[in-house]
Amino acid sequence: MISQILQLPFIKIIPSDSPSLKNYILVSSTEYALEIYTRKENNEWMLHTSKEKNSHIHISAIDCDLALADIYAQATDLVPSN
């Protein structure tokens, strides 16, 4: 996971007193890998990871679906995720 690579507890640094923050997204710069945290109604965060170039993510705050292929469209020298 990206947050493990960076060795940071991202969930703990997301401000819980910021109710307008609905999604928190981490995008790898070296491989096809993305983590999206989504705030649930009880203020807990749910993690979804995507590591396949042909996968999609949903950003609930703006009701938008994105393909990883589109996110990484101009990226070069990426390694496939394990």
Coordinates of N, CA, C and O in Angstrom, one line a residue:
M1 N 0.8 -1.2 0.0 CA 0.0 0.0 0.0 C 0.9 1.2 0.0 O 1.9 1.3 0.6
I2 N 0.4 2.3 -0.6 CA 1.1 3.5 -0.7 C 1.4 4.1 0.6 O 2.5 4.5 0.9
S3 N 0.4 4.1 1.5 CA 0.6 4.6 2.8 C 1.7 3.8 3.6 O 2.4 4.4 4.4
Q4 N 1.8 2.5 3.4 CA 2.9 1.8 4.0 C 4.2 2.1 3.4 O 5.2 2.2 4.2
I5 N 4.3 2.3 2.1 CA 5.6 2.7 1.5 C 6.1 4.0 2.1 O 7.3 4.1 2.4
L6 N 5.2 4.9 2.3 CA 5.6 6.2 2.8 C 5.7 6.2 4.4 O 6.2 7.1 5.0
Q7 N 5.3 5.1 5.0 CA 5.4 4.8 6.4 C 4.7 5.9 7.2 O 5.2 6.4 8.2
L8 N 3.6 6.4 6.7 CA 2.8 7.4 7.4 C 1.4 6.8 7.7 O 0.8 6.2 6.9
P9 N 0.9 7.1 8.9 CA -0.5 6.7 9.2 C -1.5 7.7 8.7 O -2.0 8.5 9.4
F10 N -1.7 7.6 7.4 CA -2.6 8.6 6.7 C -3.9 8.8 7.4 O -4.5 9.9 7.5
I11 N -4.5 7.7 7.8 CA -5.8 7.7 8.4 C -5.8 8.6 9.6 O -6.8 9.3 9.9
K12 N -4.8 8.6 10.4 CA -4.7 9.4 11.6 C -4.5 10.9 11.3 O -4.7 11.7 12.2
I13 N -3.9 11.2 10.2 CA -3.7 12.7 9.9 C -4.8 13.3 9.2 O -4.8 14.5 9.0
I14 N -5.8 12.6 8.8 CA -7.0 13.2 8.1 C -7.8 13.8 9.2 O -8.2 13.2 10.2
P15 N -8.0 15.1 9.1 CA -8.8 15.8 10.2 C -10.2 15.3 10.3 O -11.0 15.4 9.4
S16 N -10.5 14.8 11.5 CA -11.9 14.3 11.7 C -12.8 15.5 11.9 O -14.1 15.3 11.9
D17 N -12.3 16.7 12.2 CA -13.2 17.8 12.5 C -13.5 18.6 11.2 O -14.0 19.7 11.2
S18 N -13.1 18.0 10.1 CA -13.4 18.6 8.8 C -14.5 17.8 8.0 O -14.2 17.0 7.2
P19 N -15.7 18.1 8.4 CA -16.8 17.3 7.8 C -17.0 17.4 6.3 O -17.6 16.6 5.7
S20 N -16.4 18.5 5.7 CA -16.6 18.6 4.3 C -15.6 17.7 3.5 O -15.9 17.4 2.3
L21 N -14.6 17.1 4.1 CA -13.7 16.2 3.5 C -14.4 14.8 3.4 O -14.6 14.2 4.4
K22 N -14.7 14.4 2.2 CA -15.4 13.1 2.0 C -14.5 12.0 1.4 O -14.7 10.9 1.7
N23 N -13.5 12.4 0.6 CA -12.6 11.5 0.0 C -11.2 12.0 0.2 O -10.9 13.2 0.1
Y24 N -10.2 11.0 0.3 CA -8.8 11.3 0.4 C -8.1 10.3 -0.5 O -8.3 9.1 -0.3
I25 N -7.4 10.8 -1.5 CA -6.8 9.9 -2.5 C -5.3 10.0 -2.5 O -4.7 11.1 -2.6
L26 N -4.6 8.9 -2.5 CA -3.2 8.8 -2.7 C -2.9 8.1 -4.0 O -3.4 7.0 -4.3
V27 N -2.1 8.7 -4.8 CA -1.7 8.1 -6.1 C -0.2 7.9 -6.2 O 0.6 8.8 -5.9
S28 N 0.2 6.7 -6.5 CA 1.6 6.4 -6.6 C 2.2 7.0 -7.9 O 1.5 7.1 -8.9
S29 N 3.4 7.5 -7.8 CA 4.1 8.0 -8.9 C 5.0 7.0 -9.6 O 5.7 7.4 -10.6
T30 N 5.1 5.8 -9.1 CA 6.0 4.8 -9.6 C 5.4 3.6 -10.2 O 6.0 2.8 -10.9
E31 N 4.1 3.3 -9.8 CA 3.4 2.1 -10.3 C 1.9 2.4 -10.4 O 1.4 3.4 -9.9
Y32 N 1.2 1.6 -11.1 CA -0.3 1.7 -11.1 C -0.8 1.3 -9.8 O -1.1 0.2 -9.5
A33 N -1.0 2.3 -8.9 CA -1.5 2.0 -7.6 C -2.2 3.3 -7.0 O -1.6 4.4 -7.1
L34 N -3.3 3.1 -6.5 CA -4.1 4.2 -5.9 C -4.9 3.7 -4.7 O -5.4 2.6 -4.7
E35 N -4.9 4.6 -3.7 CA -5.7 4.3 -2.5 C -6.7 5.5 -2.3 O -6.3 6.6 -2.4
I36 N -7.9 5.1 -2.1 CA -9.0 6.2 -1.9 C -9.6 5.8 -0.6 O -10.1 4.7 -0.3
Y37 N -9.6 6.8 0.3 CA -10.3 6.7 1.6 C -11.6 7.5 1.5 O -11.6 8.6 1.0
T38 N -12.7 6.9 1.9 CA -14.0 7.5 1.8 C -14.6 7.5 3.2 O -14.6 6.5 3.9
R39 N -15.1 8.7 3.6 CA -15.7 8.9 4.9 C -17.1 8.3 4.9 O -17.9 8.6 4.1
K40 N -17.3 7.4 5.9 CA -18.7 6.9 6.1 C -19.5 7.8 6.9 O -19.0 8.7 7.5
E41 N -20.8 7.5 7.0 CA -21.7 8.4 7.8 C -21.3 8.4 9.3 O -21.6 9.4 10.0
N42 N -20.7 7.4 9.8 CA -20.3 7.4 11.2 C -18.9 8.0 11.4 O -18.3 7.8 12.5
N43 N -18.4 8.7 10.4 CA -17.1 9.4 10.4 C -15.9 8.4 10.4 O -14.8 8.8 10.6
E44 N -16.1 7.1 10.2 CA -15.0 6.2 10.0 C -14.6 6.3 8.5 O -15.4 6.6 7.7
W45 N -13.3 5.9 8.3 CA -12.8 5.9 6.9 C -12.7 4.5 6.3 O -12.2 3.6 7.0
M46 N -13.2 4.3 5.1 CA -13.1 3.1 4.4 C -12.1 3.2 3.3 O -12.0 4.2 2.6
L47 N -11.2 2.2 3.2 CA -10.1 2.2 2.3 C -10.5 1.3 1.1 O -11.0 0.2 1.2
H48 N -10.2 1.8 -0.1 CA -10.4 1.0 -1.3 C -9.1 1.2 -2.1 O -8.6 2.3 -2.3
T49 N -8.5 0.1 -2.6 CA -7.2 0.2 -3.3 C -7.5 -0.3 -4.8 O -8.3 -1.2 -5.0
S50 N -6.7 0.3 -5.7 CA -6.8 -0.1 -7.1 C -5.3 -0.3 -7.6 O -4.5 0.7 -7.4
K51 N -5.0 -1.4 -8.2 CA -3.7 -1.6 -8.7 C -3.6 -2.1 -10.1 O -2.5 -2.5 -10.6
E52 N -4.7 -2.2 -10.8 CA -4.8 -2.6 -12.1 C -5.0 -1.5 -13.1 O -5.9 -0.6 -12.8
K53 N -4.2 -1.4 -14.2 CA -4.4 -0.3 -15.1 C -5.8 -0.1 -15.6 O -6.3 1.0 -15.9
N54 N -6.5 -1.2 -15.8 CA -7.9 -1.2 -16.3 C -9.0 -1.1 -15.3 O -10.1 -1.2 -15.6
S55 N -8.6 -0.8 -14.0 CA -9.6 -0.7 -13.0 C -10.1 0.8 -12.9 O -9.5 1.7 -13.5
H56 N -11.2 1.0 -12.2 CA -11.8 2.3 -12.0 C -12.0 2.6 -10.5 O -12.0 1.7 -9.7
I57 N -12.0 3.8 -10.2 CA -12.3 4.3 -8.8 C -13.6 5.2 -8.9 O -13.8 5.8 -9.9
H58 N -14.3 5.2 -7.7 CA -15.4 6.1 -7.6 C -15.1 7.2 -6.5 O -14.8 6.8 -5.4
I59 N -15.2 8.4 -6.9 CA -15.0 9.5 -5.9 C -16.4 10.0 -5.6 O -17.1 10.7 -6.3
S60 N -16.9 9.6 -4.4 CA -18.3 9.8 -4.0 C -18.6 11.3 -3.8 O -19.7 11.7 -4.1
A61 N -17.7 12.1 -3.3 CA -17.9 13.5 -3.0 C -18.3 14.2 -4.3 O -19.1 15.2 -4.2
I62 N -17.9 13.8 -5.4 CA -18.2 14.5 -6.7 C -19.0 13.6 -7.7 O -19.2 13.9 -8.8
D63 N -19.3 12.4 -7.2 CA -20.0 11.4 -8.0 C -19.4 11.2 -9.3 O -19.9 11.4 -10.4
C64 N -18.1 10.8 -9.3 CA -17.3 10.7 -10.5 C -16.5 9.3 -10.5 O -16.0 8.9 -9.5
D65 N -16.6 8.7 -11.6 CA -15.8 7.5 -11.8 C -14.6 7.8 -12.7 O -14.7 8.5 -13.7
L66 N -13.4 7.3 -12.3 CA -12.2 7.5 -13.0 C -11.5 6.2 -13.3 O -11.4 5.4 -12.4
A67 N -10.9 6.1 -14.5 CA -10.1 4.9 -14.8 C -8.7 5.2 -14.5 O -8.2 6.3 -14.7
L68 N -8.0 4.2 -13.9 CA -6.6 4.4 -13.6 C -5.8 4.7 -14.9 O -4.9 5.5 -14.9
A69 N -6.3 4.1 -16.0 CA -5.6 4.3 -17.3 C -5.6 5.8 -17.6 O -4.7 6.4 -18.2
D70 N -6.7 6.5 -17.3 CA -6.9 8.0 -17.6 C -6.0 8.7 -16.6 O -5.3 9.7 -17.0
I71 N -5.9 8.3 -15.4 CA -5.1 9.0 -14.4 C -3.6 9.0 -14.8 O -2.9 9.9 -14.7
Y72 N -3.2 7.8 -15.3 CA -1.8 7.6 -15.6 C -1.5 7.8 -17.1 O -0.5 7.3 -17.6
A73 N -2.4 8.4 -17.9 CA -2.3 8.4 -19.3 C -1.0 9.0 -19.9 O -0.5 8.5 -20.9
Q74 N -0.4 10.0 -19.2 CA 0.8 10.6 -19.7 C 2.0 10.1 -18.9 O 3.1 10.7 -19.1
A75 N 1.8 9.2 -18.0 CA 3.0 8.7 -17.2 C 3.8 7.7 -17.9 O 3.3 6.9 -18.7
T76 N 5.1 7.8 -17.7 CA 6.0 6.8 -18.4 C 6.8 6.1 -17.3 O 6.9 6.6 -16.2
D77 N 7.4 5.0 -17.6 CA 8.3 4.2 -16.7 C 7.6 3.7 -15.5 O 8.2 3.6 -14.4
L78 N 6.3 3.4 -15.6 CA 5.6 2.9 -14.4 C 5.8 1.4 -14.4 O 5.9 0.7 -15.4
V79 N 5.9 0.8 -13.2 CA 6.1 -0.7 -13.1 C 4.7 -1.2 -12.7 O 3.9 -0.6 -12.0
P80 N 4.4 -2.4 -13.2 CA 3.1 -3.0 -12.8 C 3.1 -3.3 -11.3 O 4.1 -3.7 -10.7
S81 N 2.0 -3.2 -10.7 CA 1.8 -3.5 -9.3 C 1.8 -5.0 -9.1 O 1.4 -5.8 -9.9
N82 N 2.2 -5.5 -7.9 CA 2.2 -6.9 -7.6 C 0.9 -7.3 -7.1 O 0.2 -6.7 -6.4

